[in-house]
Short mmCIF file of C-alpha atoms in Angstrom, two decimals:
data_model
loop_
_atom_site.label_atom_id
_atom_site.label_comp_id
_atom_site.label_asym_id
_atom_site.label_seq_id
_atom_site.Cartn_x
_atom_site.Cartn_y
_atom_site.Cartn_z
CA MET A 1 2.53 2.68 2.22
CA GLU A 2 -0.78 1.13 1.13
CA THR A 3 -1.99 -2.45 1.26
CA ILE A 4 -0.46 -4.95 -1.15
CA LYS A 5 -4.01 -5.83 -2.21
CA ASN A 6 -3.88 -2.77 -4.47
CA ILE A 7 -1.04 -4.37 -6.44
CA TYR A 8 -3.20 -7.34 -7.38
CA LYS A 9 -6.42 -6.23 -9.06
CA ILE A 10 -8.78 -8.48 -11.00
CA GLY A 11 -10.27 -6.87 -14.08
CA PRO A 12 -10.49 -6.74 -17.88
CA GLY A 13 -7.40 -6.34 -20.03
CA PRO A 14 -5.63 -5.19 -22.00
CA SER A 15 -4.48 -2.22 -19.89
CA SER A 16 -4.90 -1.47 -16.20
CA SER A 17 -4.47 2.25 -16.87
CA HIS A 18 -6.64 2.31 -19.99
CA THR A 19 -9.40 -0.19 -19.17
CA ILE A 20 -9.64 -1.08 -15.47
CA ALA A 21 -9.09 2.42 -14.05
CA PRO A 22 -11.34 4.26 -16.57
CA TYR A 23 -14.09 1.69 -16.02
CA ASN A 24 -13.92 2.12 -12.24
CA ALA A 25 -13.68 5.91 -12.59
CA ALA A 26 -16.84 5.92 -14.69
CA LYS A 27 -18.66 3.86 -12.07
CA ASP A 28 -17.44 6.26 -9.40
CA PHE A 29 -18.76 9.22 -11.41
CA LEU A 30 -22.18 7.63 -11.79
CA LYS A 31 -22.33 6.81 -8.10
CA HIS A 32 -22.40 10.50 -7.20
CA ILE A 33 -25.04 11.58 -9.75
CA ASN A 34 -28.50 12.18 -8.27
CA TYR A 35 -30.00 14.39 -10.97
CA ASP A 36 -31.50 14.05 -14.44
CA PHE A 37 -29.35 14.52 -17.56
CA ASP A 38 -29.47 13.77 -21.29
CA TYR A 39 -26.01 12.44 -22.08
CA ILE A 40 -22.39 12.17 -20.91
CA VAL A 41 -19.37 13.58 -22.72
CA ILE A 42 -16.08 11.77 -22.17
CA ASP A 43 -12.87 13.65 -22.92
CA LEU A 44 -9.66 11.61 -23.11
CA PHE A 45 -6.26 13.29 -23.00
CA GLY A 46 -2.60 12.33 -23.46
CA SER A 47 -1.83 8.62 -23.43
CA LEU A 48 -5.47 7.74 -22.81
CA SER A 49 -6.33 9.44 -26.10
CA LEU A 50 -3.33 8.38 -28.19
CA THR A 51 -3.61 4.68 -27.34
CA GLY A 52 -7.23 4.61 -26.20
CA LYS A 53 -8.70 2.89 -29.24
CA GLY A 54 -6.00 0.23 -29.38
CA HIS A 55 -6.39 -0.39 -25.65
CA GLY A 56 -10.18 -0.45 -25.90
CA THR A 57 -10.71 2.54 -23.61
CA ASP A 58 -13.69 3.77 -25.61
CA LEU A 59 -15.33 0.34 -25.53
CA ILE A 60 -14.85 -0.18 -21.80
CA LEU A 61 -16.23 3.28 -21.02
CA LYS A 62 -19.33 2.64 -23.10
CA LYS A 63 -19.76 -0.59 -21.19
CA ALA A 64 -19.33 1.22 -17.86
CA PHE A 65 -21.94 3.83 -18.71
CA ASP A 66 -24.18 1.09 -20.09
CA SER A 67 -27.60 2.53 -20.96
CA TYR A 68 -26.54 6.18 -20.88
CA GLU A 69 -25.87 8.03 -24.11
CA THR A 70 -22.19 8.91 -24.40
CA LYS A 71 -20.00 10.99 -26.67
CA ILE A 72 -16.25 10.40 -26.62
CA ASN A 73 -13.66 12.99 -27.65
CA PHE A 74 -10.01 12.07 -28.18
CA HIS A 75 -7.58 14.91 -27.45
CA ASN A 76 -4.10 13.90 -28.61
CA THR A 77 -2.39 16.50 -26.48
CA PHE A 78 -0.48 16.82 -23.23
CA GLU A 79 -1.14 20.54 -22.95
CA ASN A 80 -3.07 21.85 -19.96
CA ILE A 81 -3.06 18.49 -18.19
CA GLU A 82 -1.04 17.54 -15.11
CA HIS A 83 -1.03 13.79 -15.76
CA PRO A 84 -0.61 11.82 -19.03
CA ASN A 85 -3.66 9.67 -18.25
CA THR A 86 -6.34 12.31 -17.77
CA LEU A 87 -10.05 11.97 -18.51
CA ASP A 88 -13.07 14.19 -17.93
CA PHE A 89 -16.70 13.16 -17.52
CA SER A 90 -19.34 15.81 -18.19
CA THR A 91 -23.12 15.64 -17.97
CA TYR A 92 -25.41 17.71 -20.21
CA LYS A 93 -29.08 18.63 -20.08
CA ASN A 94 -30.73 20.51 -22.97
CA GLU A 95 -27.24 21.00 -24.46
CA LYS A 96 -26.06 22.80 -21.32
CA LEU A 97 -23.22 21.61 -19.10
CA ILE A 98 -24.41 20.46 -15.68
CA GLU A 99 -21.26 18.99 -14.16
CA ARG A 100 -17.70 18.16 -15.15
CA LYS A 101 -15.38 15.99 -13.12
CA ARG A 102 -11.74 15.15 -13.84
CA TYR A 103 -10.12 11.81 -13.12
CA TYR A 104 -6.54 10.56 -13.38
CA SER A 105 -5.56 6.97 -14.16
CA ILE A 106 -2.45 6.69 -12.01
CA GLY A 107 -1.25 3.16 -12.80
CA GLY A 108 -2.04 -0.43 -11.93
CA GLY A 109 -5.77 0.11 -12.27
CA ASP A 110 -5.91 2.90 -9.68
CA PHE A 111 -7.64 6.20 -10.31
CA SER A 112 -7.73 9.47 -8.43
CA THR A 113 -9.58 12.77 -8.56
CA THR A 114 -6.58 14.68 -7.26
CA LEU A 115 -2.81 14.57 -7.65
CA SER A 116 -2.11 16.44 -4.42
CA LYS A 117 -2.99 13.60 -2.05
CA LYS A 118 -3.64 9.88 -2.17
CA ASP A 119 -7.15 8.45 -2.04
CA VAL A 120 -5.94 5.35 -0.18
CA LYS A 121 -4.76 4.96 3.39
CA ASP A 122 -1.30 3.88 4.46
CA VAL A 123 -1.09 0.61 6.36
CA TYR A 124 2.69 0.22 6.59
CA PRO A 125 4.97 2.43 8.73
CA PHE A 126 7.67 2.44 6.03
CA LYS A 127 7.78 2.99 2.27
CA THR A 128 11.25 1.83 1.22
CA PHE A 129 13.05 -1.50 1.28
CA ASP A 130 15.59 -0.06 3.69
CA GLY A 131 12.67 0.97 5.88
CA LEU A 132 11.37 -2.61 5.72
CA LYS A 133 14.78 -3.97 6.69
CA ASN A 134 15.11 -1.54 9.58
CA TYR A 135 11.65 -2.46 10.84
CA MET A 136 12.54 -6.15 10.73
CA LYS A 137 15.79 -5.49 12.57
CA VAL A 138 14.18 -3.46 15.35
CA GLN A 139 11.30 -5.91 15.74
CA LYS A 140 13.65 -8.90 15.46
CA ILE A 141 11.66 -10.40 12.58
CA ASP A 142 13.41 -12.75 10.17
CA ASP A 143 10.65 -13.44 7.65
CA ILE A 144 9.11 -10.74 5.40
CA LYS A 145 5.76 -12.52 5.43
CA CYS A 146 5.49 -11.89 9.18
CA VAL A 147 5.75 -8.14 8.60
CA ILE A 148 3.02 -8.30 5.96
CA ASN A 149 0.80 -10.41 8.21
CA ASN A 150 1.21 -7.81 10.98
CA PHE A 151 -0.23 -4.99 8.87
CA GLU A 152 -2.62 -6.55 6.38
CA ASP A 153 -6.20 -7.56 7.16
CA ASP A 154 -6.87 -11.03 8.51
CA ASP A 155 -8.22 -12.15 5.15
CA ILE A 156 -4.92 -11.58 3.30
CA ASP A 157 -4.25 -15.32 2.82
CA GLU A 158 -7.76 -15.89 1.50
CA PHE A 159 -7.41 -12.88 -0.81
CA LEU A 160 -4.07 -14.10 -2.19
CA LYS A 161 -5.35 -17.65 -2.63
CA ASP A 162 -8.02 -16.23 -4.93
CA ILE A 163 -5.32 -14.26 -6.77
CA PHE A 164 -3.28 -17.46 -7.11
CA LEU A 165 -6.25 -19.34 -8.56
CA LYS A 166 -7.07 -16.51 -10.99
CA MET A 167 -3.44 -16.43 -12.17
CA CYS A 168 -3.43 -20.18 -12.79
CA LEU A 169 -6.72 -19.89 -14.67
CA GLU A 170 -5.51 -17.12 -16.97
CA VAL A 171 -2.54 -19.29 -17.93
CA GLU A 172 -4.54 -22.49 -18.42
CA LEU A 173 -7.43 -21.01 -20.40
CA ASN A 174 -5.26 -19.64 -23.16
CA LEU A 175 -3.01 -22.69 -23.47
CA LYS A 176 -5.95 -24.27 -25.28
CA LYS A 177 -6.84 -21.44 -27.66
CA GLU A 178 -5.85 -20.94 -31.28
CA GLY A 179 -6.58 -18.29 -33.89
CA PHE A 180 -5.74 -14.61 -33.91
CA LEU A 181 -5.82 -11.77 -31.42
CA PRO A 182 -8.32 -8.93 -31.95
CA GLY A 183 -7.28 -5.82 -33.83
CA ARG A 184 -5.73 -4.89 -37.14
CA LEU A 185 -2.29 -6.36 -36.29
CA HIS A 186 -3.79 -9.82 -36.92
CA LEU A 187 -1.30 -11.39 -34.51
CA LYS A 188 -1.45 -15.17 -34.31
CA ARG A 189 -1.92 -16.90 -30.96
CA ILE A 190 1.00 -19.24 -30.37
CA ALA A 191 0.88 -20.14 -26.64
CA LYS A 192 -0.72 -23.53 -27.38
CA GLU A 193 1.87 -24.35 -30.05
CA LEU A 194 4.71 -23.37 -27.72
CA PHE A 195 3.32 -25.54 -24.93
CA ASP A 196 2.80 -28.52 -27.25
CA LYS A 197 6.30 -28.11 -28.64
CA ALA A 198 7.81 -28.03 -25.14
CA GLN A 199 6.45 -31.52 -24.42
CA ASN A 200 8.78 -33.01 -27.04
CA ILE A 201 11.97 -31.16 -26.08
CA ASP A 202 14.63 -33.29 -24.38
CA ASP A 203 17.13 -30.57 -23.45
CA GLU A 204 16.20 -29.47 -19.91
CA ILE A 205 17.15 -25.80 -20.27
CA GLU A 206 15.31 -25.44 -23.57
CA LYS A 207 12.27 -27.29 -22.20
CA ILE A 208 12.00 -25.04 -19.13
CA THR A 209 12.48 -21.96 -21.31
CA MET A 210 9.70 -22.96 -23.69
CA LEU A 211 7.34 -24.00 -20.91
CA ILE A 212 7.66 -20.69 -19.07
CA THR A 213 7.43 -18.81 -22.36
CA SER A 214 4.24 -20.64 -23.28
CA PHE A 215 2.73 -19.72 -19.90
CA ALA A 216 3.72 -16.07 -20.33
CA TYR A 217 2.39 -15.94 -23.88
CA SER A 218 -0.83 -17.60 -22.76
CA ALA A 219 -1.63 -15.04 -20.05
CA SER A 220 -0.51 -12.18 -22.30
CA GLU A 221 -2.67 -13.35 -25.19
CA GLY A 222 -5.63 -13.53 -22.83
CA ASN A 223 -4.92 -9.99 -21.66
CA ALA A 224 -4.60 -8.76 -25.24
CA SER A 225 -8.05 -10.23 -25.90
CA GLY A 226 -9.59 -8.21 -23.08
CA GLU A 227 -10.11 -11.19 -20.81
CA ILE A 228 -10.23 -10.99 -17.00
CA ILE A 229 -6.71 -11.04 -15.58
CA VAL A 230 -4.77 -10.09 -12.46
CA THR A 231 -2.58 -6.99 -12.47
CA ALA A 232 0.92 -7.87 -11.29
CA PRO A 233 1.43 -4.98 -11.06
CA THR A 234 -0.30 -3.98 -14.35
CA CYS A 235 -2.24 -5.58 -17.20
CA GLY A 236 0.59 -4.93 -19.65
CA ALA A 237 2.96 -6.92 -17.42
CA CYS A 238 0.33 -9.34 -16.11
CA ALA A 239 1.98 -12.54 -17.38
CA VAL A 240 5.44 -12.35 -15.79
CA LEU A 241 4.54 -13.44 -12.25
CA PRO A 242 1.74 -15.90 -13.22
CA SER A 243 3.97 -17.76 -15.68
CA ILE A 244 6.64 -18.33 -13.04
CA LEU A 245 4.11 -19.05 -10.31
CA TYR A 246 2.40 -21.62 -12.51
CA TYR A 247 5.71 -23.29 -13.39
CA PHE A 248 6.83 -23.67 -9.78
CA TYR A 249 3.40 -24.85 -8.67
CA LYS A 250 2.86 -27.39 -11.46
CA TYR A 251 6.40 -28.55 -12.18
CA LYS A 252 8.28 -27.98 -8.90
CA ASN A 253 5.42 -28.93 -6.58
CA VAL A 254 5.69 -25.80 -4.44
CA PRO A 255 2.76 -25.90 -1.98
CA VAL A 256 -0.03 -23.34 -2.22
CA SER A 257 0.78 -21.94 1.24
CA LYS A 258 4.32 -21.15 0.08
CA ILE A 259 3.01 -19.61 -3.15
CA ILE A 260 0.71 -17.35 -1.10
CA ASP A 261 3.61 -16.20 1.06
CA GLY A 262 5.65 -15.59 -2.09
CA LEU A 263 2.84 -13.39 -3.43
CA LYS A 264 3.08 -11.36 -0.23
CA VAL A 265 6.77 -10.72 -0.83
CA ALA A 266 6.24 -9.92 -4.51
CA GLY A 267 3.42 -7.59 -3.49
CA ILE A 268 5.53 -5.62 -1.03
CA ILE A 269 8.21 -5.14 -3.72
CA GLY A 270 5.58 -3.83 -6.14
CA ASP A 271 4.17 -1.61 -3.42
CA ILE A 272 7.59 -0.09 -2.70
CA ILE A 273 8.21 0.58 -6.41
CA LYS A 274 4.75 2.09 -6.82
CA ASN A 275 5.15 4.41 -3.83
CA ASN A 276 8.65 5.63 -4.71
CA ALA A 277 8.51 5.73 -8.52
CA SER A 278 5.65 4.40 -10.67
CA ILE A 279 4.20 1.25 -12.18
CA SER A 280 2.60 3.21 -15.03
CA GLY A 281 3.94 3.01 -18.58
CA ALA A 282 2.43 6.42 -19.31
CA MET A 283 4.43 7.88 -16.42
CA HIS A 284 7.82 6.16 -16.59
CA GLY A 285 7.83 3.91 -19.65
CA CYS A 286 7.80 0.13 -19.80
CA GLN A 287 10.58 -0.07 -17.21
CA ALA A 288 7.81 0.78 -14.72
CA GLU A 289 5.63 -2.11 -15.90
CA ILE A 290 7.83 -4.96 -17.15
CA GLY A 291 10.76 -3.90 -14.94
CA SER A 292 8.56 -3.82 -11.86
CA ALA A 293 6.94 -7.16 -12.73
CA CYS A 294 10.35 -8.77 -13.22
CA SER A 295 11.54 -7.39 -9.88
CA MET A 296 8.45 -8.67 -8.08
CA THR A 297 8.80 -12.09 -9.72
CA SER A 298 12.49 -12.40 -8.89
CA ALA A 299 11.69 -11.68 -5.23
CA PHE A 300 8.90 -14.27 -5.42
CA ILE A 301 11.27 -16.98 -6.70
CA CYS A 302 13.96 -16.09 -4.16
CA TYR A 303 11.46 -16.29 -1.31
CA ILE A 304 9.82 -19.60 -2.22
CA ASN A 305 13.32 -21.07 -2.55
CA ASP A 306 14.21 -19.91 0.97
CA LEU A 307 16.88 -17.37 0.10
CA SER A 308 17.89 -14.74 2.63
CA LEU A 309 16.53 -11.20 2.95
CA TYR A 310 19.70 -9.88 1.35
CA GLN A 311 19.37 -12.32 -1.56
CA ILE A 312 15.72 -11.35 -2.07
CA GLU A 313 16.78 -7.72 -2.37
CA TYR A 314 19.68 -8.72 -4.63
CA GLY A 315 17.39 -10.54 -7.05
CA ALA A 316 14.73 -7.81 -7.07
CA GLU A 317 17.37 -5.12 -7.57
CA ILE A 318 19.17 -6.61 -10.57
CA ALA A 319 15.84 -7.62 -12.14
CA LEU A 320 14.76 -3.99 -12.18
CA GLU A 321 18.20 -2.52 -12.89
CA HIS A 322 18.56 -4.22 -16.24
CA PHE A 323 15.24 -2.95 -17.52
CA LEU A 324 16.13 0.68 -16.77
CA GLY A 325 15.26 2.93 -19.70
CA LEU A 326 12.88 0.46 -21.34
CA THR A 327 10.37 2.40 -23.43
CA CYS A 328 6.62 1.80 -23.60
CA ASP A 329 5.91 1.73 -27.33
CA PRO A 330 2.90 -0.49 -28.12
CA VAL A 331 2.40 -0.75 -31.86
CA ASP A 332 -0.86 0.93 -32.92
CA GLY A 333 -1.87 1.12 -29.26
CA TYR A 334 -2.43 -2.64 -28.93
CA VAL A 335 -0.95 -4.50 -25.95
CA GLN A 336 0.50 -7.10 -28.31
CA ILE A 337 3.75 -5.96 -29.97
CA PRO A 338 6.18 -5.86 -28.16
CA CYS A 339 4.21 -6.48 -24.95
CA ILE A 340 3.59 -10.24 -25.24
CA GLU A 341 7.20 -11.03 -26.06
CA ARG A 342 8.45 -8.76 -23.29
CA ASN A 343 6.39 -10.67 -20.73
CA GLY A 344 8.08 -13.89 -21.78
CA ILE A 345 11.56 -12.36 -21.69
CA ALA A 346 10.90 -10.79 -18.28
CA ALA A 347 9.72 -14.10 -16.83
CA LEU A 348 12.92 -15.81 -17.97
CA ARG A 349 15.01 -12.92 -16.68
CA ALA A 350 13.33 -13.22 -13.29
CA LEU A 351 14.46 -16.85 -13.18
CA THR A 352 17.99 -15.81 -14.14
CA THR A 353 18.15 -13.09 -11.51
CA TYR A 354 17.06 -15.63 -8.90
CA LEU A 355 20.06 -17.76 -9.89
CA TYR A 356 22.30 -14.70 -9.66
CA ALA A 357 20.96 -14.01 -6.17
CA LYS A 358 21.48 -17.65 -5.19
CA ASP A 359 24.94 -18.21 -6.65
CA ILE A 360 26.61 -14.80 -7.02
CA SER A 361 25.37 -12.74 -4.08
CA ASN A 362 27.74 -14.43 -1.65
CA LEU A 363 30.79 -13.73 -3.84
CA ARG A 364 30.55 -9.94 -3.90
CA ARG A 365 28.24 -7.65 -1.97
CA ASN A 366 26.00 -5.56 -4.21
CA VAL A 367 26.94 -1.88 -4.20
CA VAL A 368 23.58 -0.77 -5.59
CA SER A 369 20.51 -1.18 -3.35
CA LEU A 370 16.95 -1.88 -4.47
CA ASP A 371 15.91 1.56 -3.24
CA GLY A 372 18.74 3.07 -5.30
CA VAL A 373 17.57 1.37 -8.49
CA ILE A 374 13.97 2.41 -7.86
CA ASN A 375 15.16 6.01 -7.53
CA ALA A 376 17.19 5.61 -10.74
CA MET A 377 14.07 4.32 -12.50
CA LYS A 378 12.13 7.36 -11.35
CA ILE A 379 14.83 9.74 -12.59
CA THR A 380 15.10 7.86 -15.89
CA GLY A 381 11.33 7.79 -16.35
CA GLU A 382 11.00 11.51 -15.73
CA SER A 383 13.67 12.21 -18.35
CA LEU A 384 12.07 10.04 -21.05
CA SER A 385 10.22 12.03 -23.68
CA LYS A 386 6.49 11.46 -24.05
CA GLU A 387 7.05 9.52 -27.29
CA TYR A 388 8.33 6.62 -25.19
CA LYS A 389 5.57 6.61 -22.56
CA GLU A 390 2.63 4.63 -23.95
CA THR A 391 1.74 7.05 -26.71
CA SER A 392 2.39 4.84 -29.76
CA ILE A 393 4.29 7.67 -31.46
CA GLY A 394 7.86 6.52 -30.76
CA GLY A 395 10.12 3.47 -30.73
CA LEU A 396 8.69 0.30 -32.25
CA ALA A 397 5.31 1.97 -32.62
CA LYS A 398 6.87 4.44 -35.03
CA ILE A 399 8.98 1.91 -36.92
CA LEU A 400 6.10 -0.52 -37.51
CA LYS A 401 3.41 2.02 -38.40
#
């Protein structure tokens, strides 16, 4: 299983699969060119084509190729491709093809040139939560962070401190902004209004709910505007963990060192989900994005509140379980409706699942394991039709056309 650093990527929204990965793939393509050419043809297939304009894929690719002349073709088809997020880069000289290279956007901002093997190295000797537990048992380790510290580079704390600061910044920046989000949906920004309203609420439950919601909306609105955000584990679900992290840091006075350790635990949960199912909406629907983010965030809350290893698994498991089957259906291809609202709901659900882990886990042992739910998500995702996997041709995207 790979480093948890690959779960947290810093890059431009609104989609890790449709902006960050294509941008990096384009840069990778250019890196290997050592010959003269006239222009580059970009061919987008599947989800990258169907939601590419709404996600800004064409704009980010033009930015990546900068001064080079580009031509972009959108192929709204899944025929003759092995992956729903497929793109080809081709160079031409005197109207003749020189080179064509295929890339796959595989989720969370990662790209690959092959589907037969991974382009990243494994750093962990296990890839499931049961494997993690067995390792801890054999090594007589009580704290998950110690396992992560054993296998990650020495700079992991410094890396995660930067992630923490970036997450706080993406929340704070958009709590001050008003106006409308880009695109034809003309969706009003409301994070600032929500935050201002929360200051005057006396009921504690309602106040906490509105505060966390305002934080989630803030980060989501920033992502929808194409701002720099942190994948956790994706752009589309980027606000779930930061909104909770920001709340516990600012309002519960959780120290930064504890937050960093919590990010380690959240990262290992995301890593396990990614390696055994997917974090890509184009692969397994929104359950893979929002469900994974909620699971990571629940584990984060459980850890920073000193719950047991079993309770951490309990929270992460039920957080993911109750998003099973969730479709990825962004209206008109924009990461706005229902994405922003879903981030807020998932953040609140993560808080609820923490309370379940804290107060219910000791009453009845969970029959379903985290690994079991991850497998169920994979099976469910594979059975979903393409209309519900980030294509904007099914679900809400169809109803609100």
